[in-house]
Amino acid sequence: MADINIQRKKSSPSPWLLVLLVLIGLVAVGYYIFRTDTDQPVETARPIPSVEPAPDSTTGAETAPRPTNDPAVSDMATEEPGASPDELAAFAASGTTAPDYGRRGLEMLSATLLPLADRDDLRDATVNEKRDDLTSATSRLQEQNSSLRPGYVAAAALLKALQQKGYPALEADAGELTTRAEALSGRASTPQDQEQIRDFLTRAAQLLRTISQPAR
């Protein structure tokens, strides 16, 4: 009877083992790729050079005067030139119908007085004080409803100080002018107000004609 050769059937590998091997391979490949990327030097962004402006012939130089907000400079730019006693007298006689007659007359009177207060033979501590009082009293003439009386009183006080400095013969006239200044209402809205201002300005112009001449 013939012998039958019986061979054992080889067992096939488990599918889970194949899946595990594939996963290990993927992990290894991924690790290699990640490590290769991190080993490469990272380039930093280069700073962009600043572009220098082209040289200009006007750079660093003032081509025009700068504007200023300084009130003192603005006042100097708009300050009216000095008037003369004759101009003041002419305005006093002919400008009574102007709506700003009182204000304009006070401005002309101040413009005539202030240069005299700076004259070497008339300037002293009292004159300087009265000059500052007049400047302060007339600094707000442009404001609506501002009273004219403080300005006229200050102008009369400055005129009296100038008279006392070198014109003793005008003492009575200067005192009369001070009295008339204190009697003003501070307005020029009625014919009576305008007449009082006209009389004051006329008398002031007469005094200024003499004070404008060198003291003897």
mmCIF file of C-alpha atoms in Angstrom:
data_model
loop_
_atom_site.group_PDB
_atom_site.id
_atom_site.type_symbol
_atom_site.label_atom_id
_atom_site.label_comp_id
_atom_site.label_asym_id
_atom_site.label_seq_id
_atom_site.Cartn_x
_atom_site.Cartn_y
_atom_site.Cartn_z
ATOM 1 C CA MET A 1 0.000 0.000 0.000
ATOM 2 C CA ALA A 2 1.547 3.331 -1.060
ATOM 3 C CA ASP A 3 2.450 5.966 1.506
ATOM 4 C CA ILE A 4 0.586 9.225 1.233
ATOM 5 C CA ASN A 5 2.778 12.332 1.848
ATOM 6 C CA ILE A 6 0.744 14.682 3.870
ATOM 7 C CA GLN A 7 2.132 18.272 4.097
ATOM 8 C CA ARG A 8 0.851 20.857 6.512
ATOM 9 C CA LYS A 9 -0.813 23.895 4.986
ATOM 10 C CA LYS A 10 1.186 27.040 5.546
ATOM 11 C CA SER A 11 -0.706 29.654 7.500
ATOM 12 C CA SER A 12 -1.109 33.040 5.736
ATOM 13 C CA PRO A 13 0.152 36.140 7.568
ATOM 14 C CA SER A 14 -2.393 38.048 9.611
ATOM 15 C CA PRO A 15 -3.836 41.122 7.812
ATOM 16 C CA TRP A 16 -3.471 43.160 10.970
ATOM 17 C CA LEU A 17 0.262 42.641 10.842
ATOM 18 C CA LEU A 18 0.350 44.125 7.345
ATOM 19 C CA VAL A 19 -1.666 47.130 8.459
ATOM 20 C CA LEU A 20 0.720 47.645 11.354
ATOM 21 C CA LEU A 21 3.738 47.509 9.064
ATOM 22 C CA VAL A 22 2.172 50.039 6.704
ATOM 23 C CA LEU A 23 1.462 52.417 9.577
ATOM 24 C CA ILE A 24 5.018 52.092 10.840
ATOM 25 C CA GLY A 25 6.278 52.906 7.372
ATOM 26 C CA LEU A 26 4.073 55.959 7.064
ATOM 27 C CA VAL A 27 5.192 57.214 10.466
ATOM 28 C CA ALA A 28 8.824 56.750 9.510
ATOM 29 C CA VAL A 29 8.396 58.591 6.213
ATOM 30 C CA GLY A 30 6.515 61.417 7.884
ATOM 31 C CA TYR A 31 9.141 61.765 10.594
ATOM 32 C CA TYR A 32 11.901 61.894 7.993
ATOM 33 C CA ILE A 33 10.123 64.552 5.946
ATOM 34 C CA PHE A 34 9.298 66.686 9.036
ATOM 35 C CA ARG A 35 12.869 66.449 10.315
ATOM 36 C CA THR A 36 14.282 67.412 6.920
ATOM 37 C CA ASP A 37 12.084 70.555 6.801
ATOM 38 C CA THR A 38 13.026 71.667 10.301
ATOM 39 C CA ASP A 39 16.754 71.176 9.673
ATOM 40 C CA GLN A 40 16.733 73.673 6.827
ATOM 41 C CA PRO A 41 17.686 77.251 7.909
ATOM 42 C CA VAL A 42 14.840 79.690 7.930
ATOM 43 C CA GLU A 43 15.581 82.833 5.960
ATOM 44 C CA THR A 44 14.729 86.017 7.786
ATOM 45 C CA ALA A 45 13.188 88.863 5.905
ATOM 46 C CA ARG A 46 15.783 91.381 4.858
ATOM 47 C CA PRO A 47 15.121 94.944 5.967
ATOM 48 C CA ILE A 48 14.003 97.200 3.178
ATOM 49 C CA PRO A 49 16.460 100.067 2.848
ATOM 50 C CA SER A 50 14.865 103.467 3.389
ATOM 51 C CA VAL A 51 14.817 105.680 0.382
ATOM 52 C CA GLU A 52 16.458 109.031 1.085
ATOM 53 C CA PRO A 53 14.674 112.016 -0.432
ATOM 54 C CA ALA A 54 16.369 113.654 -3.314
ATOM 55 C CA PRO A 55 18.450 116.656 -2.331
ATOM 56 C CA ASP A 56 16.555 119.881 -2.660
ATOM 57 C CA SER A 57 18.038 123.315 -2.820
ATOM 58 C CA THR A 58 15.345 124.574 -0.452
ATOM 59 C CA THR A 59 15.801 121.849 2.180
ATOM 60 C CA GLY A 60 16.709 123.291 5.553
ATOM 61 C CA ALA A 61 16.047 126.847 4.436
ATOM 62 C CA GLU A 62 13.082 129.052 5.020
ATOM 63 C CA THR A 63 11.697 130.255 1.712
ATOM 64 C CA ALA A 64 8.979 132.399 3.286
ATOM 65 C CA PRO A 65 8.219 133.817 6.720
ATOM 66 C CA ARG A 66 6.287 131.496 8.939
ATOM 67 C CA PRO A 67 2.770 132.505 9.982
ATOM 68 C CA THR A 68 2.352 133.300 13.640
ATOM 69 C CA ASN A 69 -0.538 133.119 16.097
ATOM 70 C CA ASP A 70 1.016 135.408 18.582
ATOM 71 C CA PRO A 71 -1.596 138.078 19.451
ATOM 72 C CA ALA A 72 1.109 140.681 20.080
ATOM 73 C CA VAL A 73 2.531 140.246 16.565
ATOM 74 C CA SER A 74 -0.950 140.350 15.043
ATOM 75 C CA ASP A 75 -1.698 143.596 16.872
ATOM 76 C CA MET A 76 1.535 145.117 15.550
ATOM 77 C CA ALA A 77 0.610 144.139 12.019
ATOM 78 C CA THR A 78 -2.815 145.772 12.262
ATOM 79 C CA GLU A 79 -1.847 148.794 14.350
ATOM 80 C CA GLU A 80 -2.907 152.013 12.708
ATOM 81 C CA PRO A 81 -0.280 154.643 11.957
ATOM 82 C CA GLY A 82 -0.139 157.692 14.207
ATOM 83 C CA ALA A 83 -2.498 160.556 13.475
ATOM 84 C CA SER A 84 -1.810 164.265 13.788
ATOM 85 C CA PRO A 85 -3.677 166.874 15.876
ATOM 86 C CA ASP A 86 -4.966 168.496 12.678
ATOM 87 C CA GLU A 87 -6.344 165.187 11.387
ATOM 88 C CA LEU A 88 -8.007 164.563 14.733
ATOM 89 C CA ALA A 89 -9.608 168.033 14.690
ATOM 90 C CA ALA A 90 -10.841 167.550 11.123
ATOM 91 C CA PHE A 91 -12.405 164.215 11.981
ATOM 92 C CA ALA A 92 -14.028 165.641 15.128
ATOM 93 C CA ALA A 93 -15.738 168.346 13.084
ATOM 94 C CA SER A 94 -16.869 166.304 10.091
ATOM 95 C CA GLY A 95 -17.411 162.712 11.216
ATOM 96 C CA THR A 96 -20.232 163.077 13.729
ATOM 97 C CA THR A 97 -22.756 161.295 11.494
ATOM 98 C CA ALA A 98 -20.630 158.146 11.189
ATOM 99 C CA PRO A 99 -22.102 155.172 13.109
ATOM 100 C CA ASP A 100 -18.697 154.446 14.695
ATOM 101 C CA TYR A 101 -17.865 158.078 15.348
ATOM 102 C CA GLY A 102 -17.013 157.645 19.014
ATOM 103 C CA ARG A 103 -14.849 154.555 18.517
ATOM 104 C CA ARG A 104 -13.035 155.956 15.498
ATOM 105 C CA GLY A 105 -12.368 159.238 17.280
ATOM 106 C CA LEU A 106 -10.889 157.429 20.272
ATOM 107 C CA GLU A 107 -8.674 155.350 17.983
ATOM 108 C CA MET A 108 -7.338 158.503 16.282
ATOM 109 C CA LEU A 109 -6.788 160.187 19.630
ATOM 110 C CA SER A 110 -4.838 157.166 20.908
ATOM 111 C CA ALA A 111 -2.771 157.040 17.717
ATOM 112 C CA THR A 112 -1.807 160.680 18.285
ATOM 113 C CA LEU A 113 -1.072 160.326 21.994
ATOM 114 C CA LEU A 114 1.006 157.142 22.099
ATOM 115 C CA PRO A 115 3.968 158.452 20.054
ATOM 116 C CA LEU A 116 4.129 161.512 22.309
ATOM 117 C CA ALA A 117 4.277 159.261 25.377
ATOM 118 C CA ASP A 118 7.407 157.672 23.909
ATOM 119 C CA ARG A 119 9.189 160.983 23.349
ATOM 120 C CA ASP A 120 12.423 161.216 25.314
ATOM 121 C CA ASP A 121 11.694 164.605 26.910
ATOM 122 C CA LEU A 122 8.219 163.516 28.040
ATOM 123 C CA ARG A 123 8.687 159.914 29.078
ATOM 124 C CA ASP A 124 8.777 159.102 32.798
ATOM 125 C CA ALA A 125 7.205 156.586 35.190
ATOM 126 C CA THR A 126 3.872 158.407 35.405
ATOM 127 C CA VAL A 127 3.583 158.844 31.643
ATOM 128 C CA ASN A 128 4.430 155.166 31.100
ATOM 129 C CA GLU A 129 1.746 154.139 33.586
ATOM 130 C CA LYS A 130 -0.913 156.295 31.920
ATOM 131 C CA ARG A 131 0.182 155.040 28.519
ATOM 132 C CA ASP A 132 -0.350 151.439 29.633
ATOM 133 C CA ASP A 133 -3.751 152.372 31.049
ATOM 134 C CA LEU A 134 -4.795 153.809 27.680
ATOM 135 C CA THR A 135 -3.564 150.750 25.785
ATOM 136 C CA SER A 136 -5.497 148.475 28.132
ATOM 137 C CA ALA A 137 -8.668 150.578 27.978
ATOM 138 C CA THR A 138 -8.712 150.587 24.166
ATOM 139 C CA SER A 139 -7.759 146.932 23.657
ATOM 140 C CA ARG A 140 -11.390 145.806 23.406
ATOM 141 C CA LEU A 141 -12.919 148.563 21.329
ATOM 142 C CA GLN A 142 -13.884 146.080 18.606
ATOM 143 C CA GLU A 143 -16.080 144.088 20.975
ATOM 144 C CA GLN A 144 -19.791 144.648 20.642
ATOM 145 C CA ASN A 145 -21.398 146.949 23.227
ATOM 146 C CA SER A 146 -18.038 147.936 24.690
ATOM 147 C CA SER A 147 -18.120 151.293 26.525
ATOM 148 C CA LEU A 148 -16.046 154.151 25.150
ATOM 149 C CA ARG A 149 -15.835 156.008 28.459
ATOM 150 C CA PRO A 150 -12.826 154.110 29.959
ATOM 151 C CA GLY A 151 -10.805 154.847 26.824
ATOM 152 C CA TYR A 152 -11.622 158.559 26.822
ATOM 153 C CA VAL A 153 -10.896 158.857 30.552
ATOM 154 C CA ALA A 154 -7.535 157.090 30.083
ATOM 155 C CA ALA A 155 -6.688 159.357 27.122
ATOM 156 C CA ALA A 156 -7.448 162.464 29.178
ATOM 157 C CA ALA A 157 -5.283 161.137 32.031
ATOM 158 C CA LEU A 158 -2.360 160.546 29.670
ATOM 159 C CA LEU A 159 -2.770 164.009 28.160
ATOM 160 C CA LYS A 160 -2.710 165.532 31.651
ATOM 161 C CA ALA A 161 0.449 163.579 32.517
ATOM 162 C CA LEU A 162 2.138 164.871 29.361
ATOM 163 C CA GLN A 163 1.037 168.419 30.205
ATOM 164 C CA GLN A 164 2.452 168.153 33.728
ATOM 165 C CA LYS A 165 5.763 166.966 32.342
ATOM 166 C CA GLY A 166 6.612 170.138 30.424
ATOM 167 C CA TYR A 167 3.611 172.371 29.680
ATOM 168 C CA PRO A 168 2.467 174.116 32.881
ATOM 169 C CA ALA A 169 0.519 176.760 30.941
ATOM 170 C CA LEU A 170 -1.946 174.056 29.792
ATOM 171 C CA GLU A 171 -2.872 172.909 33.283
ATOM 172 C CA ALA A 172 -6.373 174.397 33.274
ATOM 173 C CA ASP A 173 -7.159 173.056 29.809
ATOM 174 C CA ALA A 174 -5.939 169.568 30.714
ATOM 175 C CA GLY A 175 -8.029 169.579 33.885
ATOM 176 C CA GLU A 176 -11.114 170.662 31.952
ATOM 177 C CA LEU A 177 -10.587 167.840 29.476
ATOM 178 C CA THR A 178 -10.422 165.303 32.303
ATOM 179 C CA THR A 179 -13.715 166.592 33.683
ATOM 180 C CA ARG A 180 -15.404 166.306 30.286
ATOM 181 C CA ALA A 181 -14.096 162.759 29.816
ATOM 182 C CA GLU A 182 -15.621 161.650 33.104
ATOM 183 C CA ALA A 183 -18.965 163.169 32.057
ATOM 184 C CA LEU A 184 -19.212 161.091 28.860
ATOM 185 C CA SER A 185 -21.874 158.401 28.735
ATOM 186 C CA GLY A 186 -19.628 155.903 26.955
ATOM 187 C CA ARG A 187 -21.875 155.771 23.898
ATOM 188 C CA ALA A 188 -22.269 157.739 20.674
ATOM 189 C CA SER A 189 -25.793 156.726 19.762
ATOM 190 C CA THR A 190 -27.626 159.999 20.346
ATOM 191 C CA PRO A 191 -26.954 163.506 18.998
ATOM 192 C CA GLN A 192 -26.149 164.637 22.522
ATOM 193 C CA ASP A 193 -23.552 161.865 22.957
ATOM 194 C CA GLN A 194 -21.977 162.747 19.622
ATOM 195 C CA GLU A 195 -21.857 166.433 20.500
ATOM 196 C CA GLN A 196 -20.066 165.679 23.781
ATOM 197 C CA ILE A 197 -17.520 163.515 21.991
ATOM 198 C CA ARG A 198 -17.010 166.166 19.292
ATOM 199 C CA ASP A 199 -16.326 168.795 21.934
ATOM 200 C CA PHE A 200 -13.915 166.497 23.756
ATOM 201 C CA LEU A 201 -11.974 165.592 20.597
ATOM 202 C CA THR A 202 -11.767 169.235 19.508
ATOM 203 C CA ARG A 203 -10.326 170.324 22.863
ATOM 204 C CA ALA A 204 -7.926 167.367 22.876
ATOM 205 C CA ALA A 205 -6.660 168.298 19.395
ATOM 206 C CA GLN A 206 -5.991 171.863 20.580
ATOM 207 C CA LEU A 207 -3.905 170.586 23.496
ATOM 208 C CA LEU A 208 -2.044 168.159 21.276
ATOM 209 C CA ARG A 209 -1.022 170.899 18.860
ATOM 210 C CA THR A 210 0.968 172.553 21.658
ATOM 211 C CA ILE A 211 2.280 169.346 23.260
ATOM 212 C CA SER A 212 3.474 168.140 19.862
ATOM 213 C CA GLN A 213 5.956 171.021 19.906
ATOM 214 C CA PRO A 214 9.137 170.717 22.002
ATOM 215 C CA ALA A 215 8.672 171.897 25.576
ATOM 216 C CA ARG A 216 10.380 175.189 26.437
#
